[in-house]
Short mmCIF file of C-alpha atoms and ligand atoms in Angstrom, two decimals:
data_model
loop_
_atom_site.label_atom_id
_atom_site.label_comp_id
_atom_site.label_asym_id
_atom_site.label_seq_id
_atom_site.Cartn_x
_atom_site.Cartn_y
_atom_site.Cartn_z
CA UNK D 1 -178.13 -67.14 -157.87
CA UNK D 2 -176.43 -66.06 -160.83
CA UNK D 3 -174.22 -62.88 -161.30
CA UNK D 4 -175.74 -60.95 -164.53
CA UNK D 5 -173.20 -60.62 -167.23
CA UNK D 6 -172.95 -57.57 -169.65
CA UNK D 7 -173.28 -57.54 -173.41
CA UNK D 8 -171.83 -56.08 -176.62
CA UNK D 9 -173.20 -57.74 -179.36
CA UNK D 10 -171.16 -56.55 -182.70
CA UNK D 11 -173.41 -56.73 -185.51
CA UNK D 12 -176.92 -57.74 -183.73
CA UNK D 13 -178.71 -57.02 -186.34
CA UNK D 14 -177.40 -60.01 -188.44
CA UNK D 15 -178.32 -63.60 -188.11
CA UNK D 16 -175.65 -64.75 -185.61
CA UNK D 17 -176.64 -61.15 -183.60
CA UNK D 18 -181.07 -62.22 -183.60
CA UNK D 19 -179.83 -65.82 -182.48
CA UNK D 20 -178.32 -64.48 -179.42
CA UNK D 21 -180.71 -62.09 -178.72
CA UNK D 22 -182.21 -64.97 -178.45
CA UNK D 23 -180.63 -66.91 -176.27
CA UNK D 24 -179.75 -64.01 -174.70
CA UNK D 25 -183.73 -63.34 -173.74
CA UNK D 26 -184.47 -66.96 -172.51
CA UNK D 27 -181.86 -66.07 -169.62
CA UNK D 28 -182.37 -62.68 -168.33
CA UNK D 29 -180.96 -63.70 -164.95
CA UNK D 30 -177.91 -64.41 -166.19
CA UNK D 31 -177.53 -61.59 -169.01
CA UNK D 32 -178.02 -58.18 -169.69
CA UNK D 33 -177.42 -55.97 -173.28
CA UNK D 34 -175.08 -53.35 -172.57
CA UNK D 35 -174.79 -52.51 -176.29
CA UNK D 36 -175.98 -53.21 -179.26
CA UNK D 37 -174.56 -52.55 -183.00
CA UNK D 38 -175.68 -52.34 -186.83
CA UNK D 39 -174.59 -51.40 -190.41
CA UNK D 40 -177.96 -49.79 -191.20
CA UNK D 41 -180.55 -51.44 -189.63
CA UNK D 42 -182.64 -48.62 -188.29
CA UNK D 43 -185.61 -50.39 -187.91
CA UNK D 44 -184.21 -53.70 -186.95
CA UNK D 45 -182.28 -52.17 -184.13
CA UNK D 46 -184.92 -50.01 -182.77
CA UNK D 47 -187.08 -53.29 -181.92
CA UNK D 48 -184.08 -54.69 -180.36
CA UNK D 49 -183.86 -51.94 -178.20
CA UNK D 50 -187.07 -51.48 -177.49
CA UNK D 51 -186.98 -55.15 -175.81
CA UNK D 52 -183.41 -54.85 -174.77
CA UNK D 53 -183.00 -51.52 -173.75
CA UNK D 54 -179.43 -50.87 -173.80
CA UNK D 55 -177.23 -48.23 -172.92
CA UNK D 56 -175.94 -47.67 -176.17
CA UNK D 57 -176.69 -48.66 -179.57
CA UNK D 58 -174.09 -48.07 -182.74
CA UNK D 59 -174.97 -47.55 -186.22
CA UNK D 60 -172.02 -47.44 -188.16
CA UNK D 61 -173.78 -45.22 -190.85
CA UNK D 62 -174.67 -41.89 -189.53
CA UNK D 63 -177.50 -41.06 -191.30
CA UNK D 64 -178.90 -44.21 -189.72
CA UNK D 65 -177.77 -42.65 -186.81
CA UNK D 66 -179.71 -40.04 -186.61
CA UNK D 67 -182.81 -41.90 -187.88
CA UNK D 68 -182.15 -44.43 -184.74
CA UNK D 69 -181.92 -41.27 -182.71
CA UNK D 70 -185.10 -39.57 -183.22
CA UNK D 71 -187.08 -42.70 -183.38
CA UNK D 72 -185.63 -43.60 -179.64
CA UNK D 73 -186.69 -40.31 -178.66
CA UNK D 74 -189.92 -40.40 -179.93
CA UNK D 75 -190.12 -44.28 -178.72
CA UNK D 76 -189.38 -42.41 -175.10
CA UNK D 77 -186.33 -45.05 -174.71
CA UNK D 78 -183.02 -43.51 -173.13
CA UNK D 79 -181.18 -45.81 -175.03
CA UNK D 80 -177.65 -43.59 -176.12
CA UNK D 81 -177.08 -43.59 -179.89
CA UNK D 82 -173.55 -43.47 -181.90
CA UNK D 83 -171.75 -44.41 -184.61
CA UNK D 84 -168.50 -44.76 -186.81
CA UNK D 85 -166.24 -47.43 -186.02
CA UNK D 86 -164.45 -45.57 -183.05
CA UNK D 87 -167.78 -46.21 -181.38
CA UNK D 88 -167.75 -49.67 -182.37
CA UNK D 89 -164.52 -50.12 -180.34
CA UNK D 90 -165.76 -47.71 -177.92
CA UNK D 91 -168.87 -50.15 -176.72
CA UNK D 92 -166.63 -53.52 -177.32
CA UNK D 93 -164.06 -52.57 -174.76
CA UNK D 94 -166.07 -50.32 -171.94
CA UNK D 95 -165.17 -51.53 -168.55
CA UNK D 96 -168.82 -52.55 -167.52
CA UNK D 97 -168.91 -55.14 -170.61
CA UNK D 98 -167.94 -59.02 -169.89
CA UNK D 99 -168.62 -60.60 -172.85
CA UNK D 100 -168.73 -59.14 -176.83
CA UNK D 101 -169.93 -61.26 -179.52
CA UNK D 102 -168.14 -60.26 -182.44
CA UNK D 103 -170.74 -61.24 -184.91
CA UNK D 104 -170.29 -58.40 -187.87
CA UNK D 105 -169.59 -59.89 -191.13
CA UNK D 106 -166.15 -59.79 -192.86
CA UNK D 107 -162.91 -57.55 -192.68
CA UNK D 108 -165.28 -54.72 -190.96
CA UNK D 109 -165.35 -56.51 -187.91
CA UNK D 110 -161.69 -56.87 -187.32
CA UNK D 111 -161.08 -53.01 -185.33
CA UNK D 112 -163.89 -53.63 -183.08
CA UNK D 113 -162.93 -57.56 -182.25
CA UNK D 114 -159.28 -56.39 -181.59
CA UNK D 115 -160.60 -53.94 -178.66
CA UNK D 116 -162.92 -56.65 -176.81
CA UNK D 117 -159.65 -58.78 -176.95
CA UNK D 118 -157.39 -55.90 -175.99
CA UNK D 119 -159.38 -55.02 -173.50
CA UNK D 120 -159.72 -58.59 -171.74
CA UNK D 121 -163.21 -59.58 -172.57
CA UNK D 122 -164.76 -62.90 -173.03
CA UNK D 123 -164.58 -62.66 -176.76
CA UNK D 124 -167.22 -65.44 -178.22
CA UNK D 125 -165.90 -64.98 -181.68
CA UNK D 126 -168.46 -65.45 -185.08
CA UNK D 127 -166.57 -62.77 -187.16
CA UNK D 128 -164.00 -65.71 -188.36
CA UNK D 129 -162.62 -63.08 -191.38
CA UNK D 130 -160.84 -61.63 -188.04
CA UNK D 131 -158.31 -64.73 -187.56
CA UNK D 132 -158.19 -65.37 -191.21
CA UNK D 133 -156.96 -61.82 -191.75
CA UNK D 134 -154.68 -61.20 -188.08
CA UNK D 135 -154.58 -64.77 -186.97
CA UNK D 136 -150.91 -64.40 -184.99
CA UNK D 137 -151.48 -61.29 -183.54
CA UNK D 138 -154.97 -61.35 -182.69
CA UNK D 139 -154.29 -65.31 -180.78
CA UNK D 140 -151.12 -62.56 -179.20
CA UNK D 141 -153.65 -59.81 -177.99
CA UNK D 142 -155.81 -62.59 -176.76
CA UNK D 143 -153.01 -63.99 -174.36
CA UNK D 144 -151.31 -60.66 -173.50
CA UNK D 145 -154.47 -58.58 -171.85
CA UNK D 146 -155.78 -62.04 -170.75
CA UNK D 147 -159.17 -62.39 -172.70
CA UNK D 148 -161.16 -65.43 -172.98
CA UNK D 149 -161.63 -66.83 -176.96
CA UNK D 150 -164.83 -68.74 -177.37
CA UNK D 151 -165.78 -69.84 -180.97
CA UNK D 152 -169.00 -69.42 -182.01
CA UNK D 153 -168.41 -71.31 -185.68
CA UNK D 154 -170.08 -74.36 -185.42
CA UNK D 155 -167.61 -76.70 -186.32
CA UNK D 156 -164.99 -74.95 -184.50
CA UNK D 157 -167.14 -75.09 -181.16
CA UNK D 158 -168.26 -78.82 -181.84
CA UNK D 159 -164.16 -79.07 -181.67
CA UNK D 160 -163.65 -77.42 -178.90
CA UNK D 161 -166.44 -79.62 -177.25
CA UNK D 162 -164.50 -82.46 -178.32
CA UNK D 163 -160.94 -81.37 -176.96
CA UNK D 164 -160.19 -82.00 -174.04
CA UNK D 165 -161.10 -79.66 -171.09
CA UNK D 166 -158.89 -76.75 -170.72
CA UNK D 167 -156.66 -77.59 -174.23
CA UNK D 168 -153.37 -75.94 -174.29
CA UNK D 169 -152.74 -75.73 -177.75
CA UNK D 170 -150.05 -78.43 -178.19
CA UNK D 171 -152.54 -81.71 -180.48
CA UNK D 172 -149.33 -84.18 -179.44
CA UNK D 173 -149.04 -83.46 -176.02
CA UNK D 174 -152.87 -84.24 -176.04
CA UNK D 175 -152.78 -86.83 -177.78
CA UNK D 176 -154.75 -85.67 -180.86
CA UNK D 177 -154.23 -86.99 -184.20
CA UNK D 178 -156.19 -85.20 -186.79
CA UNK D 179 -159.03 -82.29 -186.62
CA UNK D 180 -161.65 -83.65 -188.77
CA UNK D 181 -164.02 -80.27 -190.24
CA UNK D 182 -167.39 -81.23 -191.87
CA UNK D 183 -168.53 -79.51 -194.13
CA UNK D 184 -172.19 -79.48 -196.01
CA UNK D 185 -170.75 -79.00 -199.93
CA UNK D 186 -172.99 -76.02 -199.96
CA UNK D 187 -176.05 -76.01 -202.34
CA UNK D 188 -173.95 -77.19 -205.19
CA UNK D 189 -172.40 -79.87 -203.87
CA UNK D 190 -173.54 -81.82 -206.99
CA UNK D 191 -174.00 -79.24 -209.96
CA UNK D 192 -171.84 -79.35 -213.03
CA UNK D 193 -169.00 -77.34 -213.66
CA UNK D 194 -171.26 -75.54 -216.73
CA UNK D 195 -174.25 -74.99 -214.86
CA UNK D 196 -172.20 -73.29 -212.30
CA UNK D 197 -171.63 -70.34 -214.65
CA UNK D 198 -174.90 -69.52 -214.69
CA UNK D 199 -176.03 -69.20 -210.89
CA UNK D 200 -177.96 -66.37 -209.54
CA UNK D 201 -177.25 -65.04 -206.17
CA UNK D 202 -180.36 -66.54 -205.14
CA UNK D 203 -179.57 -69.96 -205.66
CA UNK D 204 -176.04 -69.22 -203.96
CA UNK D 205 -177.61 -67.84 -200.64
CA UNK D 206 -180.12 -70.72 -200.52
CA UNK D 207 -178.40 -72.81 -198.74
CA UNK D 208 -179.47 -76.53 -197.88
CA UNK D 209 -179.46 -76.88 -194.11
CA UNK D 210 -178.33 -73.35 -192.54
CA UNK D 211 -179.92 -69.97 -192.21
CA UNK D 212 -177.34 -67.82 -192.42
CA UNK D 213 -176.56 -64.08 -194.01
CA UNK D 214 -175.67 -63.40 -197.52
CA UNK D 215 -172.08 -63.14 -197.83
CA UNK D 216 -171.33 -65.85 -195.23
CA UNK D 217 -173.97 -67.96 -198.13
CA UNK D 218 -172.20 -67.18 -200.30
CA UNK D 219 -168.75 -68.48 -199.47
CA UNK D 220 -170.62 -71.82 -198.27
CA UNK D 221 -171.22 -72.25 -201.84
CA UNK D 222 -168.34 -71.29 -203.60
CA UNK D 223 -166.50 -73.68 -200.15
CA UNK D 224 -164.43 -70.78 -199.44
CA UNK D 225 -166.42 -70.97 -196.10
CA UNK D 226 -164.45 -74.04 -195.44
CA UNK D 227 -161.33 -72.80 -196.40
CA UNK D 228 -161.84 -69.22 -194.33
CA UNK D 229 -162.91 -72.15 -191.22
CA UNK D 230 -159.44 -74.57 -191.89
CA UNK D 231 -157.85 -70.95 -191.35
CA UNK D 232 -159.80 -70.54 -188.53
CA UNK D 233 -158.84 -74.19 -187.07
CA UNK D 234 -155.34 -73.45 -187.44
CA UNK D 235 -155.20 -70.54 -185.26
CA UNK D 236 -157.70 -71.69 -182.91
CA UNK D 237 -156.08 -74.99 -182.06
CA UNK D 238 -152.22 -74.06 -183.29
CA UNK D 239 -153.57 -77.18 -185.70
CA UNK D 240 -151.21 -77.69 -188.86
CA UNK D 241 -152.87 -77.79 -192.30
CA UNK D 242 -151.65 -81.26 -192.58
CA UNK D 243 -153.58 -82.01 -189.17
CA UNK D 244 -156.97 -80.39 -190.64
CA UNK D 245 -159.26 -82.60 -192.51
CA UNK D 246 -162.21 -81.53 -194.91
CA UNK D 247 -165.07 -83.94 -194.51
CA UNK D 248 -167.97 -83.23 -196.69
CA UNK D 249 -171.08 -84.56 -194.54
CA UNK D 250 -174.20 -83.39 -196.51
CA UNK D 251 -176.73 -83.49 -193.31
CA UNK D 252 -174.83 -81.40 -191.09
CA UNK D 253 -175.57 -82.98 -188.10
CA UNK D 254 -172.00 -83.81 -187.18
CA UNK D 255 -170.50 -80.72 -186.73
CA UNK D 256 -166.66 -81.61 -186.63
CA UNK D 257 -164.70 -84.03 -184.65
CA UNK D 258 -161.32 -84.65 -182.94
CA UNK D 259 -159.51 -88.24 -183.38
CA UNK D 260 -156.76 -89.03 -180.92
CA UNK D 261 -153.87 -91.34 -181.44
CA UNK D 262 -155.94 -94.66 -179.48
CA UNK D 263 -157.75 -94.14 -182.80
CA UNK D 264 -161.01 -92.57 -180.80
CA UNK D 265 -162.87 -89.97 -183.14
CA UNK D 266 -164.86 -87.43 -180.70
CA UNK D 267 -167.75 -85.66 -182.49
CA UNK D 268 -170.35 -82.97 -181.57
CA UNK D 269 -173.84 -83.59 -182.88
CA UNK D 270 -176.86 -81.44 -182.91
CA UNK D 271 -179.59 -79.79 -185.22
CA UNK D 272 -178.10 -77.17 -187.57
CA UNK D 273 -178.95 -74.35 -185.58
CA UNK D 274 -176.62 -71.72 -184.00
CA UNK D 275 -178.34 -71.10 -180.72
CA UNK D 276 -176.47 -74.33 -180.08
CA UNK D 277 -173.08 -72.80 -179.98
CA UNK D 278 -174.00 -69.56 -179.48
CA UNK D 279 -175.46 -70.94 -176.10
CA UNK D 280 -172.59 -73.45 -175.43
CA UNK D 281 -169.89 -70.38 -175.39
CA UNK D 282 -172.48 -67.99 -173.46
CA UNK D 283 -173.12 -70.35 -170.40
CA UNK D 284 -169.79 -71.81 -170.52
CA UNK D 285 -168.53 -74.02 -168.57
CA UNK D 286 -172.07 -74.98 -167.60
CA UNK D 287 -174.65 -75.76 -170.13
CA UNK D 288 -178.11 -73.62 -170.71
CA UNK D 289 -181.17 -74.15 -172.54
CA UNK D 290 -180.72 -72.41 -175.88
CA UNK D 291 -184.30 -73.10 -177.64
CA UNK D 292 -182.81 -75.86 -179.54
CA UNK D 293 -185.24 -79.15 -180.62
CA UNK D 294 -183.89 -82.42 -179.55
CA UNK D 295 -182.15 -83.95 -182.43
CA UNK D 296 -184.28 -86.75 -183.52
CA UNK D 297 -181.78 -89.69 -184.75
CA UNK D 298 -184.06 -91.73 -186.25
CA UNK D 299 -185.50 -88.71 -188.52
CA UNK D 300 -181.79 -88.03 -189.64
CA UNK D 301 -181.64 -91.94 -189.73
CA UNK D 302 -178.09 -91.53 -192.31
CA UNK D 303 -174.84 -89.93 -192.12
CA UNK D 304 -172.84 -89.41 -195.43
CA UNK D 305 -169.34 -88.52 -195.77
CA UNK D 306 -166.98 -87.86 -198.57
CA UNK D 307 -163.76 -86.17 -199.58
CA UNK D 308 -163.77 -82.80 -201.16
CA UNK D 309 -163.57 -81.79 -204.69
CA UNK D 310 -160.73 -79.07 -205.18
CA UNK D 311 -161.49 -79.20 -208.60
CA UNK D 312 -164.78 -78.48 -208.90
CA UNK D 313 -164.35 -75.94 -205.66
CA UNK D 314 -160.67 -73.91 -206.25
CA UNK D 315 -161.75 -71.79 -203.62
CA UNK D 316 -161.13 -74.30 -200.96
CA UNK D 317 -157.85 -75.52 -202.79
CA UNK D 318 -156.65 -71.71 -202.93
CA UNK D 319 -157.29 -71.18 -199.06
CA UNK D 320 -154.89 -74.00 -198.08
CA UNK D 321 -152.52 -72.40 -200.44
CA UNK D 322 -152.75 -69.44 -198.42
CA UNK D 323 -152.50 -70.42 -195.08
CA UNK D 324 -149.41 -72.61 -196.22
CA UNK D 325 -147.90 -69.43 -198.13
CA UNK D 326 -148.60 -67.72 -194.41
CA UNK D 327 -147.18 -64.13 -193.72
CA UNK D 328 -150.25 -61.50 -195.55
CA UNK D 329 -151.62 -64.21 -197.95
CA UNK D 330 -154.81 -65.62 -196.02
CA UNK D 331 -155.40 -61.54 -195.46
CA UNK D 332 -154.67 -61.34 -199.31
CA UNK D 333 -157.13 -63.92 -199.76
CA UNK D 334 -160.09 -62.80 -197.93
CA UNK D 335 -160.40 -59.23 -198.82
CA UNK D 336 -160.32 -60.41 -202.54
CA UNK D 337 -163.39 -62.76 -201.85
CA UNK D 338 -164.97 -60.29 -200.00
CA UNK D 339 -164.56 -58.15 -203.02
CA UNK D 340 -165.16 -60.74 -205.48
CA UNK D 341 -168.59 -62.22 -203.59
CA UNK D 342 -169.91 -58.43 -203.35
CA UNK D 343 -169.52 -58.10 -207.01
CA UNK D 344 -171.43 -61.65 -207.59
CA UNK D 345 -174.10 -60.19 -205.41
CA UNK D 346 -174.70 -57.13 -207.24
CA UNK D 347 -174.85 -59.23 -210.22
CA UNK D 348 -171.55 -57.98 -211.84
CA UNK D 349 -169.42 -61.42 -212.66
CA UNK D 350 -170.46 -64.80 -212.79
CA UNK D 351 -170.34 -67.14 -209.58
CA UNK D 352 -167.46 -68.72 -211.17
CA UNK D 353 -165.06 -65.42 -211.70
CA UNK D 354 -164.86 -65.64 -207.78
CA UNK D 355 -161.62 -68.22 -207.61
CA UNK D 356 -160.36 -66.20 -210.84
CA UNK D 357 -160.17 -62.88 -208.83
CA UNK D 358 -159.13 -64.03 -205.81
CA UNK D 359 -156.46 -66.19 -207.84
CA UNK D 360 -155.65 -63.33 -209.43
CA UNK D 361 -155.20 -61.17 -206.47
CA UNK D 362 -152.77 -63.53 -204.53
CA UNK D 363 -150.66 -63.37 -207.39
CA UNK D 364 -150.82 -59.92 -207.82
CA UNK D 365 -149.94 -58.59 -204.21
CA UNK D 366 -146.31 -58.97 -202.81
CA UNK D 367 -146.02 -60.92 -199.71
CA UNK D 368 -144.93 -59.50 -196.77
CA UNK D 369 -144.81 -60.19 -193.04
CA UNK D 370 -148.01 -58.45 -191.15
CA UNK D 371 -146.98 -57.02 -187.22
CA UNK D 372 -149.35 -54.95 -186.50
CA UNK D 373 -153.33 -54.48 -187.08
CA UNK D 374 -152.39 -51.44 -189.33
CA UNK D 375 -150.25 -53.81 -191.27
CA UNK D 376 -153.51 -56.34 -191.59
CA UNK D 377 -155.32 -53.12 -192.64
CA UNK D 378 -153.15 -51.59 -195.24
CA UNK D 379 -152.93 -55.30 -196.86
CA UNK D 380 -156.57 -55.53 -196.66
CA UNK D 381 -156.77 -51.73 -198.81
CA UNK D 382 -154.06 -53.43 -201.06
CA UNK D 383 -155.76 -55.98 -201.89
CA UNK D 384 -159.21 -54.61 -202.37
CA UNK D 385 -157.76 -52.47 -204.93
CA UNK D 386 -156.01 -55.17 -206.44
CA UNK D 387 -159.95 -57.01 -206.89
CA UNK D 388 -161.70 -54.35 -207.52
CA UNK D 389 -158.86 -53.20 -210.70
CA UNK D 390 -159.03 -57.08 -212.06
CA UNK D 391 -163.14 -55.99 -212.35
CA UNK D 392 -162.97 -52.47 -213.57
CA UNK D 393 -161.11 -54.52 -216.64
CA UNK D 394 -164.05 -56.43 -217.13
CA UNK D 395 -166.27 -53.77 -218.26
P1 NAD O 401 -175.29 -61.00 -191.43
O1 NAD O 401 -175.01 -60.40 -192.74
O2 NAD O 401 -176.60 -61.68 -191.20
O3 NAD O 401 -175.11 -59.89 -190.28
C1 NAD O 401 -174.01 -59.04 -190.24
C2 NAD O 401 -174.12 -58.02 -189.12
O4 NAD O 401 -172.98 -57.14 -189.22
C3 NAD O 401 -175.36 -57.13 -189.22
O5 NAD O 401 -175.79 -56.78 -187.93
C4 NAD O 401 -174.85 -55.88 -189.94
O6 NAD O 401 -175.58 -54.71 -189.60
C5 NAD O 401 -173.44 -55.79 -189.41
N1 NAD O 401 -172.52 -55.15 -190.37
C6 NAD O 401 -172.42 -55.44 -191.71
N2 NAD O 401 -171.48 -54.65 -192.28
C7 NAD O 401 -170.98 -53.88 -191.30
C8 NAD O 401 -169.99 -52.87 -191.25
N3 NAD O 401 -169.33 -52.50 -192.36
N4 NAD O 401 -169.71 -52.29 -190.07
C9 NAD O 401 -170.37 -52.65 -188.96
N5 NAD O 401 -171.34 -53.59 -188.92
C10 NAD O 401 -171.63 -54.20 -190.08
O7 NAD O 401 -174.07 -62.02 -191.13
P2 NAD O 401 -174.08 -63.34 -190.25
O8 NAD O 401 -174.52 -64.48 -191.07
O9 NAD O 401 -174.74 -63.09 -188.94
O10 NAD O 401 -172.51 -63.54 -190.01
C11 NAD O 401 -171.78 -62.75 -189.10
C12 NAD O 401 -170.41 -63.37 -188.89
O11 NAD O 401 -170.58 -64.64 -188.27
C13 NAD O 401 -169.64 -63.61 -190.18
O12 NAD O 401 -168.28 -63.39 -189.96
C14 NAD O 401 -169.89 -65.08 -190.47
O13 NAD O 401 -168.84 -65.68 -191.20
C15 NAD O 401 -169.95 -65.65 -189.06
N6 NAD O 401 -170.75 -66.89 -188.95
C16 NAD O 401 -172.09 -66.87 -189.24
C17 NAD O 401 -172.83 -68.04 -189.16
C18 NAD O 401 -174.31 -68.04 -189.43
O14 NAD O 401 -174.95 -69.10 -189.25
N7 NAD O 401 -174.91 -66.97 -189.85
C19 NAD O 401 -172.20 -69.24 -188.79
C20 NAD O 401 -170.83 -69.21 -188.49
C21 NAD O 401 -170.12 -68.03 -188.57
MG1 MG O 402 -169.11 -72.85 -189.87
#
């Protein structure tokens, strides 16, 4: 017999949020929604809690809010409806929840992921903008209320499956050489410089081997993905830049790997498909079906590798550069490419003006130490205005 488990799921509207609804509805004796939360979603969330019934459901928006609300009523569900972020928190850190996945995209997740952690949940983390932007001090609130920090990134969960069982953070003590992070090279792994100019956000969201939402797309094509995920690594595994390999492995089958010091390279395989890790961090330490196809080896029958391009991908070059500048910069860094890939999306600036904002941006801002989330915050405002002043010059 299993004990049931309670669930916040922080943005499950999204496409990390359906996959473990998914998962999460394959298990029902070991799981149970407790909350579930959306930008604006009404009718999106309403058939999620319609099968999920939970206590509470957050729309951010509150006009959505108050759509959700009457269509519950009139659905006859006594599912409680809020919103605003203080809600957000609210259902991430009530006492009856065990586990939150923090799955809203970018800098908007950060207030909510902070409370699950400050409140001692099992914290199976998606929302990797959160340790890009707070790394130290979120990895701090993690250890002082005693939460549990499960990624949810594929290639950070393939390394996690490759570390050794209960790693304490120190890669010499262990034995561990180098953290080697594949990456696909994105839909234009192979398109010229020129024709780069002239991609539409549809070609930049379609990526080759992962489903995935728009923003997170996005950066997979532009590689700032990868550089937001070396971030990532570095907090996650107190890894050194140095220590943190880019592999560019076009199938995405491999989905990182550790190499110790004997010269053994550890990898994590699997179909592309996040029910994988999503189910991996939800059962663990025991394993549960997850809805996942057997990978078929001799359908994949090649694996490619190759070094990355910082030329033809600054993005990637201009994350290391921030994570080695430390202090605000990687918080610098994201909220300008979260500024920079909206604009692309709305069809305001090329594909290619997004390193030349965020460029831009990290030179403009001062750095400064961050202490507190309110620091992260007012750097994040900072630096948003920063982006969004470099575009109103465009015009
Ligand atoms: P998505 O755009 O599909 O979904 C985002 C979710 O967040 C939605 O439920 C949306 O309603 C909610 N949301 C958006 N803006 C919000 C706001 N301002 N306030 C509150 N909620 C808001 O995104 P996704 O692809 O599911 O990605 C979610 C996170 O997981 C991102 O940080 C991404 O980098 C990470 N991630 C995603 C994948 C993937 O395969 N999709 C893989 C690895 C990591
Ligand atoms: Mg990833």
């Amino acid at each position: 017999m299993n004990t049931i488990r309670h669930l916040t799921i922080l943005g499950s509207t999204g496409s990390i949020g359906e996959s473990t609804l998914d998962v999460v509805h394959r298990h029902p004796d070991r799981f149970k929604i407790l909350a579930l939360t959306a930008n604006t979603n009404v009718q999106k969330m309403l058939s999620q809690c319609s099968q999920f019934k939970p206590q509470f459901a957050v729309m951010l928006d509150s006009v959505s809010a108050q759509q959700l609300e009457e269509s519950i009523k009139q659905a006859g569900l006594d599912t409680v409806v809020l919103s605003g972020v203080e809600s957000l928190e609210k259902v991430a850190s009530l006492s009856e929840v065990d586990i939150v996945m923090a799955a809203i995209v970018g800098a908007a997740g950060i207030r909510p992921t902070f409370a699950a952690a400050q409140t001692g949940k099992l914290v199976l983390l998606a929302n990797k903008e959160t340790l890009v932007m707070a790394g130290r001090i979120f990895m701090d609130a993690v250890k002082k209320h005693h939460a549990v920090l499960l990624p949810i990134d594929s290639e950070h969960n393939a390394i996690h499956q490759s570390l050794p069982y209960n790693f304490n953070g120190n890669l010499m003590e262990k034995g561990i050489r180098r953290i080697l992070l594949t990456a696909s090279g994105g839909p234009f792994r192979k398109t010229s410089q020129d024709s780069l100019r002239h991609v539409t956000p549809e070609q930049a969201c379609a990526h080759p081997n992962w489903d995935m939402g728009r923003k997170i797309s996005v950066d997979s094509a532009t590689m700032m993905n990868k550089g937001l995920e070396v971030i990532e690594a570095h907090w996650l595994f107190n890894a050194p830049p140095e220590n943190i390999q880019v592999v560019i492995h076009p199938q995405s089958v491999i989905h990182s790997m550790v190499e110790y010091v004997d010269g053994s390279v550890l990898a994590q395989l699997g179909n592309p498909d996040m029910r994988t890790p999503i189910a991996h961090a939800m059962g663990y330490p025991e394993r549960i079906e997850s809805g996942v196809a057997s990978l078929n080896m001799f359908d994949v029958a090649h694996l490619d590798f190759e070094p990355p391009d910082f030329e033809r991908f600054p993005c990637l070059r201009l994350a290391y550069h921030a994570l080695e500048m430390g202090d605000n910069m990687p918080a610098v860094l994201n909220a300008a490419n979260e500024v920079a890939v909206a604009s692309f999306l709305d069809e305001k600036m090329p594909f290619t003006a997004i390193p030349t904002v965020i460029e831009y941006v990290m030179q403009n801002v001062k750095q400064q130490e961050i202490h507190t989330l309110n620091d992260v915050l007012s750097v994040d405002h900072i630096a948003r205005e920063t982006a969004r002043n470099w575009l109103a010059a465009l015009k």
